[in-house]
Short mmCIF file of C-alpha atoms and ligand atoms in Angstrom, two decimals:
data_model
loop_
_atom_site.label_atom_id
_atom_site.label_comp_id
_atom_site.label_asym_id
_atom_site.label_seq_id
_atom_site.Cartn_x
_atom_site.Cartn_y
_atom_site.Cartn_z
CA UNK A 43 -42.79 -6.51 41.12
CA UNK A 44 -40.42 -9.68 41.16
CA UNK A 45 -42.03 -12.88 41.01
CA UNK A 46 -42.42 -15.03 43.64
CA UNK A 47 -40.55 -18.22 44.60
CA UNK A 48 -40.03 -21.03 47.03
CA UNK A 49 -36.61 -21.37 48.77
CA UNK A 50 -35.32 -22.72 51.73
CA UNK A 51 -33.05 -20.26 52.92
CA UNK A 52 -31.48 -17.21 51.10
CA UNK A 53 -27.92 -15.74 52.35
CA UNK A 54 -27.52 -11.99 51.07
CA UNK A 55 -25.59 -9.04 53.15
CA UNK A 56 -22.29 -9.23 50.91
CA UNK A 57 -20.57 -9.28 47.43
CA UNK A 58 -21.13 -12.96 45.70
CA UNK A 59 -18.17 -13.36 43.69
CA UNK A 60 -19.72 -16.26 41.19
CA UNK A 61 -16.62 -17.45 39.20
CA UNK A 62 -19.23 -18.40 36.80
CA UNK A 63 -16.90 -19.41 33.73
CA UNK A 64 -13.86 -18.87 35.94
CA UNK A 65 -13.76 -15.04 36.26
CA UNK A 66 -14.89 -13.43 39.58
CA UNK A 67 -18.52 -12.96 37.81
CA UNK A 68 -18.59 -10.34 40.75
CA UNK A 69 -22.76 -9.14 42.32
CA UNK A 70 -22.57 -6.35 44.30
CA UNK A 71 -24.63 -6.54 47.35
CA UNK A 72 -26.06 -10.01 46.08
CA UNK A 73 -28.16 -12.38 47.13
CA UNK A 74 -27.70 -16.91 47.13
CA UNK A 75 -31.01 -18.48 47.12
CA UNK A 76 -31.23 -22.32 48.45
CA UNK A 77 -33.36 -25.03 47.54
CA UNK A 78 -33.22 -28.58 48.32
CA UNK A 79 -29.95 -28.15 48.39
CA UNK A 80 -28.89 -26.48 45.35
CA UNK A 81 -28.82 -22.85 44.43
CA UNK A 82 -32.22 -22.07 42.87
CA UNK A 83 -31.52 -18.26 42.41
CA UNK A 84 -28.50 -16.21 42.51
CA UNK A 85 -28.39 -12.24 41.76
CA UNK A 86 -28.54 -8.44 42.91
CA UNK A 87 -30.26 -8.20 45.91
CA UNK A 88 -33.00 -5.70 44.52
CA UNK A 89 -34.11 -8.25 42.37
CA UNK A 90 -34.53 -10.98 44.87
CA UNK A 91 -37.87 -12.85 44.33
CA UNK A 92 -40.33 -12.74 47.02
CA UNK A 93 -40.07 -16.43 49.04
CA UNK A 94 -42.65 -16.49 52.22
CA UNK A 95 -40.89 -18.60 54.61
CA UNK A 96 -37.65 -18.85 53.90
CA UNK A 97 -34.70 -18.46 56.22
CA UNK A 98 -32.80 -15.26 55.92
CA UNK A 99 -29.17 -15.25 56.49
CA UNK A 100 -27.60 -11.49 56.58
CA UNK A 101 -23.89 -11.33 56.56
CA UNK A 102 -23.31 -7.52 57.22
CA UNK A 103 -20.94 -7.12 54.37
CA UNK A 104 -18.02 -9.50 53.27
CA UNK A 105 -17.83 -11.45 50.16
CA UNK A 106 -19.65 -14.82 49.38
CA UNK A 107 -17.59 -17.38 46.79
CA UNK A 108 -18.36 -21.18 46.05
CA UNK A 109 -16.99 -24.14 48.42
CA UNK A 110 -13.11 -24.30 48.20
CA UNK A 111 -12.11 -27.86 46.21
CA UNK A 112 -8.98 -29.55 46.89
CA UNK A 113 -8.58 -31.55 43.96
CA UNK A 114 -5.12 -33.42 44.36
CA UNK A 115 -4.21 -34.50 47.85
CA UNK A 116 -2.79 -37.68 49.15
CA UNK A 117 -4.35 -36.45 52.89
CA UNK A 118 -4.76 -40.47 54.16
CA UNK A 119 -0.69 -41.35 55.35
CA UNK A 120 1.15 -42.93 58.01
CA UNK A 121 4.42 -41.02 59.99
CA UNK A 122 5.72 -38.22 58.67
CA UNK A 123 9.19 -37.20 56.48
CA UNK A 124 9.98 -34.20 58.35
CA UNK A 125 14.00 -35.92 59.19
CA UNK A 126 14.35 -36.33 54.98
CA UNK A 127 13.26 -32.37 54.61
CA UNK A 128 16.06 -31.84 56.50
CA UNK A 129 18.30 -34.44 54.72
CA UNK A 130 17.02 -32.64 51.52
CA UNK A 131 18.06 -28.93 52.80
CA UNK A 132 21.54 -30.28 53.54
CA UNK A 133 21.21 -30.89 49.30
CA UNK A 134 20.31 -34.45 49.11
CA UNK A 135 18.08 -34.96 46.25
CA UNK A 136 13.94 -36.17 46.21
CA UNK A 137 15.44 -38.55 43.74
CA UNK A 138 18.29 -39.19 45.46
CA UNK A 139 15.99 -40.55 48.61
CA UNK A 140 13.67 -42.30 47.00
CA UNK A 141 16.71 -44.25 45.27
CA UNK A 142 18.20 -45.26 48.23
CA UNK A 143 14.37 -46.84 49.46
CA UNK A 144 13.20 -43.82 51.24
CA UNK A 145 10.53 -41.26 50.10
CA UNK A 146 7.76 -42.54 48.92
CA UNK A 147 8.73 -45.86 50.35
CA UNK A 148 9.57 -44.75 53.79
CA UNK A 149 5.52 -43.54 54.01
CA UNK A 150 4.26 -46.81 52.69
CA UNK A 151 6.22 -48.19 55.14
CA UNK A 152 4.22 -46.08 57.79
CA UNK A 153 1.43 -46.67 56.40
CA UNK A 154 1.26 -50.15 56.02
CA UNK A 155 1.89 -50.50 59.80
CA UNK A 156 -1.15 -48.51 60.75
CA UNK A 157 -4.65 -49.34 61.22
CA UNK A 158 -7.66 -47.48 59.64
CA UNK A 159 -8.39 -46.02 62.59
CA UNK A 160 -4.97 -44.23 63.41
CA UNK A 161 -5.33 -43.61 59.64
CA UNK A 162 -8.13 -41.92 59.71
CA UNK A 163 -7.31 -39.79 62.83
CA UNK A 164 -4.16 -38.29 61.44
CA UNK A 165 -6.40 -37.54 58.21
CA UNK A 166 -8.77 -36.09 60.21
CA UNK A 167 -6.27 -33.69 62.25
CA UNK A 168 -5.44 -32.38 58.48
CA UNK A 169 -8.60 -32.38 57.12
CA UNK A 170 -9.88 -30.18 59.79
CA UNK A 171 -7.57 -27.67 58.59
CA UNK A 172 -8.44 -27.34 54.83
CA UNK A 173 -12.11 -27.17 56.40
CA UNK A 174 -11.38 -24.35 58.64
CA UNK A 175 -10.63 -22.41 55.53
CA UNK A 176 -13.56 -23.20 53.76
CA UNK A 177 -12.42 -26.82 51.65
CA UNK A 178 -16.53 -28.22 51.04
CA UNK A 179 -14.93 -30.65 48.66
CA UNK A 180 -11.34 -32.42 48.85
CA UNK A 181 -10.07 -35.21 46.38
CA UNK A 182 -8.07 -38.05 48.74
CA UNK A 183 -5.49 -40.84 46.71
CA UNK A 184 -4.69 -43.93 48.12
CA UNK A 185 -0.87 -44.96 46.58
CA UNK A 186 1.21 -45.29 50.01
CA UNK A 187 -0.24 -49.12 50.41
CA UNK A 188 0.97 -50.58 47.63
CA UNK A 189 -0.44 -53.99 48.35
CA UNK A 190 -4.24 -54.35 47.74
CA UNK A 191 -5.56 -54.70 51.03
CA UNK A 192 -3.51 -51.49 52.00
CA UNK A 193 -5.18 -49.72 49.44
CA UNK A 194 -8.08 -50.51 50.23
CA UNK A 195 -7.62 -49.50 53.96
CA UNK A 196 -6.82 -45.82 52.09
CA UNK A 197 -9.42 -46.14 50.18
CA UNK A 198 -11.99 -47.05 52.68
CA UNK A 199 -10.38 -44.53 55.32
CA UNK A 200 -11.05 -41.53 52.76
CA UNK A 201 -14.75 -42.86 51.90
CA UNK A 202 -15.57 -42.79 55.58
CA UNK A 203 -14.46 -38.95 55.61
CA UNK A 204 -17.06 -38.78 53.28
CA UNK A 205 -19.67 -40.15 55.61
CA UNK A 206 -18.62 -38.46 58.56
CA UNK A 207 -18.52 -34.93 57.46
CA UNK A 208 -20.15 -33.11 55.31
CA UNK A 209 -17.28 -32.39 53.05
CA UNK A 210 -17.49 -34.17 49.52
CA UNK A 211 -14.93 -36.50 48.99
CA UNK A 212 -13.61 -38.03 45.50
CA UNK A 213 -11.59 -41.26 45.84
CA UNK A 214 -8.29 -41.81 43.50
CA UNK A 215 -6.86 -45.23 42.99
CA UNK A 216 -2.84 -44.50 42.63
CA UNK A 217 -1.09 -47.97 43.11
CA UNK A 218 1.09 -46.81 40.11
CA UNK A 219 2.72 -44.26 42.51
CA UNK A 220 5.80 -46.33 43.66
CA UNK A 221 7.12 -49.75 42.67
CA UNK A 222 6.61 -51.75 45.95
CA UNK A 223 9.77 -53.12 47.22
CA UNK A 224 8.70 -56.80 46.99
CA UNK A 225 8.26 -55.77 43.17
CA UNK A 226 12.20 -54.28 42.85
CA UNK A 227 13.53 -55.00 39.93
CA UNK A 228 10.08 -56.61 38.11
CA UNK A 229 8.03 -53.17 37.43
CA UNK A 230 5.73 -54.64 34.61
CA UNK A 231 4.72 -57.67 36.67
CA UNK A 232 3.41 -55.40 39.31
CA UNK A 233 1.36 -53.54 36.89
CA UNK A 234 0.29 -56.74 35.24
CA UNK A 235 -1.25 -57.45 38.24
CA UNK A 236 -2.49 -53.71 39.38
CA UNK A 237 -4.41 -53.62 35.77
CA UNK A 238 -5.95 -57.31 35.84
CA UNK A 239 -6.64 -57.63 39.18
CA UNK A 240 -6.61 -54.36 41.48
CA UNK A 241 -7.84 -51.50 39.14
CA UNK A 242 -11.10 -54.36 38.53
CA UNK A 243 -11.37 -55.22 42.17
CA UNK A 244 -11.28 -51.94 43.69
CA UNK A 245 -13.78 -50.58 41.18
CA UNK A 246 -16.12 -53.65 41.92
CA UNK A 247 -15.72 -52.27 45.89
CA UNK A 248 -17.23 -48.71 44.40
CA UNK A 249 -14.10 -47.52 46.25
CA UNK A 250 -12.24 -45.63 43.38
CA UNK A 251 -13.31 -42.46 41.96
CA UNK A 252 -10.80 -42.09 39.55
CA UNK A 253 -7.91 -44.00 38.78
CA UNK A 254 -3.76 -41.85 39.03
CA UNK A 255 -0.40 -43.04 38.38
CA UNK A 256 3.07 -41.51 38.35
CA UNK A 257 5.06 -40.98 35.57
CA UNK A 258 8.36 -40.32 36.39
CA UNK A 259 12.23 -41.91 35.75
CA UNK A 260 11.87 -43.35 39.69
CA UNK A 261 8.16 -44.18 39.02
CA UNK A 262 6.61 -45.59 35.77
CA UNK A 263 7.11 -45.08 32.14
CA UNK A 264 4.41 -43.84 29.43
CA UNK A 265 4.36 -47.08 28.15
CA UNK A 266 3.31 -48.30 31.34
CA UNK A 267 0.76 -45.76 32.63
CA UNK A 268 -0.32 -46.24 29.37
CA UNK A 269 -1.76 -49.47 30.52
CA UNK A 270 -3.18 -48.47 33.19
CA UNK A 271 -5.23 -45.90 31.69
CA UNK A 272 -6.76 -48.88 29.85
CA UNK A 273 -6.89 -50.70 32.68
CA UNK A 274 -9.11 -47.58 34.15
CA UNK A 275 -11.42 -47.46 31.22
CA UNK A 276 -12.26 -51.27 31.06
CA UNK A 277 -13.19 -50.87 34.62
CA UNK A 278 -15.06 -47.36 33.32
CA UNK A 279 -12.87 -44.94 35.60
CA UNK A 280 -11.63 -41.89 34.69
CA UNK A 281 -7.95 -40.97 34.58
CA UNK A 282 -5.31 -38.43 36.06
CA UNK A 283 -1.56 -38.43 36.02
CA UNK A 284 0.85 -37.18 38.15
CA UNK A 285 2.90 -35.34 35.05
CA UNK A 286 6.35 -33.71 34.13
CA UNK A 287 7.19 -33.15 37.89
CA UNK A 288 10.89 -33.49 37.56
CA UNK A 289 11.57 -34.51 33.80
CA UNK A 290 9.62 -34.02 30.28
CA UNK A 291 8.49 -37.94 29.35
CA UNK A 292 5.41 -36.41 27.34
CA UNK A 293 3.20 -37.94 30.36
CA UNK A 294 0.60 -34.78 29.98
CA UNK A 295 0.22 -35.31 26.15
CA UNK A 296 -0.28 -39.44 27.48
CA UNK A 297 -2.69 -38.30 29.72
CA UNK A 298 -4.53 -36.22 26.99
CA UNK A 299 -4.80 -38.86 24.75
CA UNK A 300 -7.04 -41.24 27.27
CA UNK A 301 -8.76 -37.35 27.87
CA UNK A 302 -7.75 -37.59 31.37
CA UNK A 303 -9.84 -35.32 34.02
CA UNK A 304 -6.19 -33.70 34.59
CA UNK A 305 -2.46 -33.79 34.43
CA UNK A 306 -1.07 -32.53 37.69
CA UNK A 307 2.83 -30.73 38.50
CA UNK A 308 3.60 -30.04 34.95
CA UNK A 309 6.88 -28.04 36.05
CA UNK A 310 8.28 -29.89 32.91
CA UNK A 311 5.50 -29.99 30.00
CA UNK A 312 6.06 -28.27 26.64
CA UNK A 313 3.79 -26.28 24.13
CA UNK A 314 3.04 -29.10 22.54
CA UNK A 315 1.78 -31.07 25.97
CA UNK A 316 -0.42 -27.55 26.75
CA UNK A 317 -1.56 -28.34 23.19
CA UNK A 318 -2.33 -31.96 23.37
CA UNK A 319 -4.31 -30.98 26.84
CA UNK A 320 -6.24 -28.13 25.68
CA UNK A 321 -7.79 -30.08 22.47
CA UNK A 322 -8.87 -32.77 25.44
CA UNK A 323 -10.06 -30.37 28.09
CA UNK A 324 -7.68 -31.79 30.23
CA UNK A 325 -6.80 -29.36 33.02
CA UNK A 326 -3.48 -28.57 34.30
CA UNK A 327 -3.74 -29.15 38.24
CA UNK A 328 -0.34 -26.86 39.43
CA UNK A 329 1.01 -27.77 42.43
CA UNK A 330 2.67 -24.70 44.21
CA UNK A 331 3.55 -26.70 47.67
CA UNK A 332 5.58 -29.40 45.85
CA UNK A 333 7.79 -26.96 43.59
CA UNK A 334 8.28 -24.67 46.97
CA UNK A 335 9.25 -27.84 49.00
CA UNK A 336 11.67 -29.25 46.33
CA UNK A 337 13.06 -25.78 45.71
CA UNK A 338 12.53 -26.54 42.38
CA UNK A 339 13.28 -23.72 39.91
CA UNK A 340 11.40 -25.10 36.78
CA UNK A 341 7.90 -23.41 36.84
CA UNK A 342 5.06 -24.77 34.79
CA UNK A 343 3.91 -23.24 31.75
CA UNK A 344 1.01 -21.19 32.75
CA UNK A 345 1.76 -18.30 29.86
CA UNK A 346 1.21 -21.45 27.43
CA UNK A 347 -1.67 -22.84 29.35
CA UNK A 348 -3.15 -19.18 29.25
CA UNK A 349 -2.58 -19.18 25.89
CA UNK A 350 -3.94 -22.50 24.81
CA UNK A 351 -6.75 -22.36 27.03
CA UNK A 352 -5.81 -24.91 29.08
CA UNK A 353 -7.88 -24.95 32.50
CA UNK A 354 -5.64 -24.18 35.20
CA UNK A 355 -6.53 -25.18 39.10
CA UNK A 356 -4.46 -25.06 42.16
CA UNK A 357 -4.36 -27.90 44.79
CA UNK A 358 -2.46 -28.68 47.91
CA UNK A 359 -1.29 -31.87 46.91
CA UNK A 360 -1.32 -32.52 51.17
CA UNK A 361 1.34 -35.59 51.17
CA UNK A 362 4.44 -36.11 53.77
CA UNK A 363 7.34 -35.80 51.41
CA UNK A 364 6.46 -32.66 48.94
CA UNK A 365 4.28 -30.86 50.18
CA UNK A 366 2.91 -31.15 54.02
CA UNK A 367 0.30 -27.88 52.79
CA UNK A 368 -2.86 -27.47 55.24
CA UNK A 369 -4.07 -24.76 53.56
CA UNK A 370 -5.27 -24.34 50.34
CA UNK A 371 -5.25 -20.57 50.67
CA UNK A 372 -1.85 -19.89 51.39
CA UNK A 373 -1.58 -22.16 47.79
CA UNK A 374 -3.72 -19.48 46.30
CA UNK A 375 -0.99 -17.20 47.39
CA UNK A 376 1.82 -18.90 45.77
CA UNK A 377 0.15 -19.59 42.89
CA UNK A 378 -0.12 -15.97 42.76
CA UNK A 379 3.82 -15.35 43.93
CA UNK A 380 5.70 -18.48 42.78
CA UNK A 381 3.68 -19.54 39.16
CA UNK A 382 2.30 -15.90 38.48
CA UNK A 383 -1.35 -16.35 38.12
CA UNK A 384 -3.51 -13.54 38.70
CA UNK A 385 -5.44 -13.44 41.95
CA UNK A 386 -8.77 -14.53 39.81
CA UNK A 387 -7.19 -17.43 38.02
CA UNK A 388 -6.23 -18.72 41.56
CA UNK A 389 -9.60 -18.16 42.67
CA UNK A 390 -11.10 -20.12 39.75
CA UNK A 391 -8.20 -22.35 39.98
CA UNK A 392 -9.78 -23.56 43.77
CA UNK A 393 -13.67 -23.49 42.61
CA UNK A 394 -14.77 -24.37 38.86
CA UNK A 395 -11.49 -25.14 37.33
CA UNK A 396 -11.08 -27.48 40.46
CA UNK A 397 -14.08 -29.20 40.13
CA UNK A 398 -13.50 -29.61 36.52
CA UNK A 399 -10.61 -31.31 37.59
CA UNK A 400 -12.77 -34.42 39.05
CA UNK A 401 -14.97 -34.60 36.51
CA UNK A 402 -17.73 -32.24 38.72
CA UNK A 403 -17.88 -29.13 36.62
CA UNK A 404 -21.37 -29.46 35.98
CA UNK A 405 -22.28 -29.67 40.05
CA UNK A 406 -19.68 -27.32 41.38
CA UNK A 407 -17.27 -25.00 41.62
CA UNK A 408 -19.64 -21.89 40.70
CA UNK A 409 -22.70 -20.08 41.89
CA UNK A 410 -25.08 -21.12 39.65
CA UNK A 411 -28.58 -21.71 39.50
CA UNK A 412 -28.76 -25.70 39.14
CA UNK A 413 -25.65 -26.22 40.96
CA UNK A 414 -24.94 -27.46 44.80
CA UNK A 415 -25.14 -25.12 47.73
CA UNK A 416 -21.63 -25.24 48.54
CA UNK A 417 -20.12 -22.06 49.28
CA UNK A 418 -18.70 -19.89 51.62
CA UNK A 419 -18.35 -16.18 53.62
CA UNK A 420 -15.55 -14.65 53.71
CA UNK A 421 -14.94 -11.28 55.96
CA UNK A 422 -12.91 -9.52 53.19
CA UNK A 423 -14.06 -6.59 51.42
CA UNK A 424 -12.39 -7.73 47.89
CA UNK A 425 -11.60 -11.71 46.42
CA UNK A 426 -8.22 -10.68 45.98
CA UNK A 427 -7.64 -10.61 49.18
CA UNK A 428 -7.97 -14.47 49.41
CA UNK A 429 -4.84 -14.61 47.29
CA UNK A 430 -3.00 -11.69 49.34
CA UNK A 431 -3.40 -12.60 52.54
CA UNK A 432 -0.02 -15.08 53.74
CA UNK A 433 -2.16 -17.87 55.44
CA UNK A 434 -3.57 -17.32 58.92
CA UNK A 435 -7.44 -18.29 59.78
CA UNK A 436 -10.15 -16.25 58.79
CA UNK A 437 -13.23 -16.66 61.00
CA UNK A 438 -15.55 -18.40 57.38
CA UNK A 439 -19.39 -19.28 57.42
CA UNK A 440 -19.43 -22.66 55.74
CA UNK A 441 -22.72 -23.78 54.09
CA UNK A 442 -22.89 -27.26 52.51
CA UNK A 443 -25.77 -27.95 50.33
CA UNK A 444 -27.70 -25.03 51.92
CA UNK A 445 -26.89 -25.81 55.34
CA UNK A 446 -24.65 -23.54 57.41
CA UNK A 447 -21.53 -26.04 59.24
CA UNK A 448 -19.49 -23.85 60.77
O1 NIG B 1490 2.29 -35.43 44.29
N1 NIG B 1490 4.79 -37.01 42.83
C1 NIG B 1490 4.38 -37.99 43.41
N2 NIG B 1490 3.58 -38.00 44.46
C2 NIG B 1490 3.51 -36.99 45.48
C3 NIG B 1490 4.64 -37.07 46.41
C4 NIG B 1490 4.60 -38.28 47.18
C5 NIG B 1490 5.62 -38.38 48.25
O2 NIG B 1490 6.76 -37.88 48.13
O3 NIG B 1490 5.24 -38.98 49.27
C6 NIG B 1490 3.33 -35.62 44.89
O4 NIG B 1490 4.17 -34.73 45.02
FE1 FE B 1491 0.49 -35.86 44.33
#
């Protein structure tokens, strides 16, 4: 006779695929018990404890898997870069535009020039996408202001997503994305001044989650992200890095040293930066959308990663120049296609290796008893099929923190 309990609601009718340490941790014909909020009891149906008063949700079949987390995306932007993707499919290089002031620069630009609230309508027409699909969590970088009051706009702009849906949102201070053009030529005076005064102000705000840079030969050098990371941990963030996109500079192995939440791109890093990360736990955020959009041909590691045991997630990295991606599924896809993950490493690489990614592993990304409610419905019959699938809309149930959204 099971025991009885009290829960808010219970959702049963399908297959909960738990991705409990990051394998599909599959219960047929399962059942998700809610409480306050958090998942107080997750199993086979049959051995469902008995909760008087409760609200019963029945799906009918389909497949139940934690909240979708988007855990790299630069979603706040002005304008668009649509006219450079063609300039770049006529074989002018990313490098080659951001060189000659555009790039990067060309959405700062934009973005400087628009308020918070145009700002946070254009998020908002993107964001509504990676919801649609089942996003209950989405990481949001600032790094297209450039001057501090700009980044704070971004900053304040993604924090009042937060507020207004009930998505969680994770804030990421990335001033070290571009050298500002009032800064040409005098790189380590601006991030003199982004160490002793913005990384301490914006932290004072509460506005930064995290703190990113990007190390790069048309960004910054190790030696320079290297003081920003310290920067970061004076002002007690934790660090990511932008890594190994488009040359090796040992950036990941940087990034593992200040045990950075995650090193993100990677197309570039070696067996001994998949080393360096998996002795810190750092995890290896691939970004599918970028290295489609750049037709770049270098893949990241992920044999090594597998090998090492470095985490692996998957993430839209939603940004105007490399990848304009509203839809964190069809990344799951080219994960799959493009980097060769399986279908369940792309899954985990969306859920707990995603959450790992902002420091959240022990609230998120699985169905656990302890963690938050977050999850979602899927009408499939199999979690594979959220890799196979090439994009389109799937008619989800979203439930935040116990509550059904959507
Ligand atoms: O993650 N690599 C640097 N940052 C972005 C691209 C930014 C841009 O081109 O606007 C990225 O790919
Ligand atoms: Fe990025």
């Amino acid at each position: 006779m099971p025991a009885t309990q009290r829960f808010d609601s219970i959702w049963l009718g399908a297959d909960v695929a738990t991705l409990r340490q990051g394998q599909y941790g599959m219960i047929k014909d399962g059942a998700v018990a809610v409480a306050k909020g958090r998942i107080a009891w997750v199993g086979p149906r049959a051995d469902l404890p008995a909760s008087p008063g409760a609200a019963r949700h029945d799906f009918g079949g389909g497949v139940i898997t934690p909240g979708f987390i988007d855990c790299h995306t630069h979603l706040v932007f002005g304008g668009n870069r649509s006219l450079e993707f063609e300039q770049r499919l006529q074989g002018v290089s990313y490098a080659d535009i951001a060189a000659a002031g555009g790039g990067i620069l060309s959405t700062v630009n934009a973005t400087r020039g628009a308020g918070e609230e145009e700002l946070l309508a254009t998020a908002e027409a993107r964001l509504s996408m990676l919801m649609a699909e089942g996003v209950t969590c989405i990481e949001i970088k600032s790094g297209y202001g450039l001057t501090l009051d700009d980044e704070i706009k971004m900053l304040r702009v993604a924090r009042r997503i937060g507020q207004k849906y009930p998505i969680q949102v994770r804030t990421t201070f990335l001033a070290a994305h571009a050298l500002p053009p009032e800064y040409r030529g005098r790189a380590d005076e601006y991030i003199d001044v982004v160490c002793e005064r913005w990384i301490p102000e914006v932290a004072a705000l509460g506005l930064a989650d995290a703190v990113d840079g990007f190390c790069e030969h048309l960004a910054f050098s190790p030696a320079q992200i290297a003081r920003v990371f310290a920067a970061a941990r004076r002002a007690g963030l934790p660090v990511k890095l932008h890594a190994e996109q488009l040359s090796s500079l040992g950036g990941s192995a940087l990034a593992a040293r200040w045990q950075a939440l995650s090193a993100d791109h990677l197309e570039y890093a070696t067996e001994d930066d998949a080393r360096a990360m998996a002795s810190s736990g750092t995890v290896a955020v691939l970004l599918p959308g970028a290295c489609y959009m750049l037709r770049e041909t270098q893949l990241p590691p992920v044999a090594l990663f597998r090998r090492h045991g470095v985490p692996m997630a998957l993430a839209s990295d939603i940004n105007p120049g490399t990848s304009p991606a509203c839809s964190l599924r069809l990344m799951i896809n080219m994960g799959c296609t493009l980097f060769r993950l399986t279908p369940e490493e792309a899954l985990a690489g969306v859920t707990l290796n995603a959450a790992r990614a902002l420091g959240l592993g022990d609230t998120l990304g699985s169905l656990e008893t302890g963690k938050l409610a977050d999850f979602v419905h899927w009408p499939v019959k199999h979690p594979a099929e959220l890799a196979y699938w090439l994009g389109g809309q799937m008619p989800v149930t979203v439930v935040y923190r116990g509550e059904r959204r959507r």
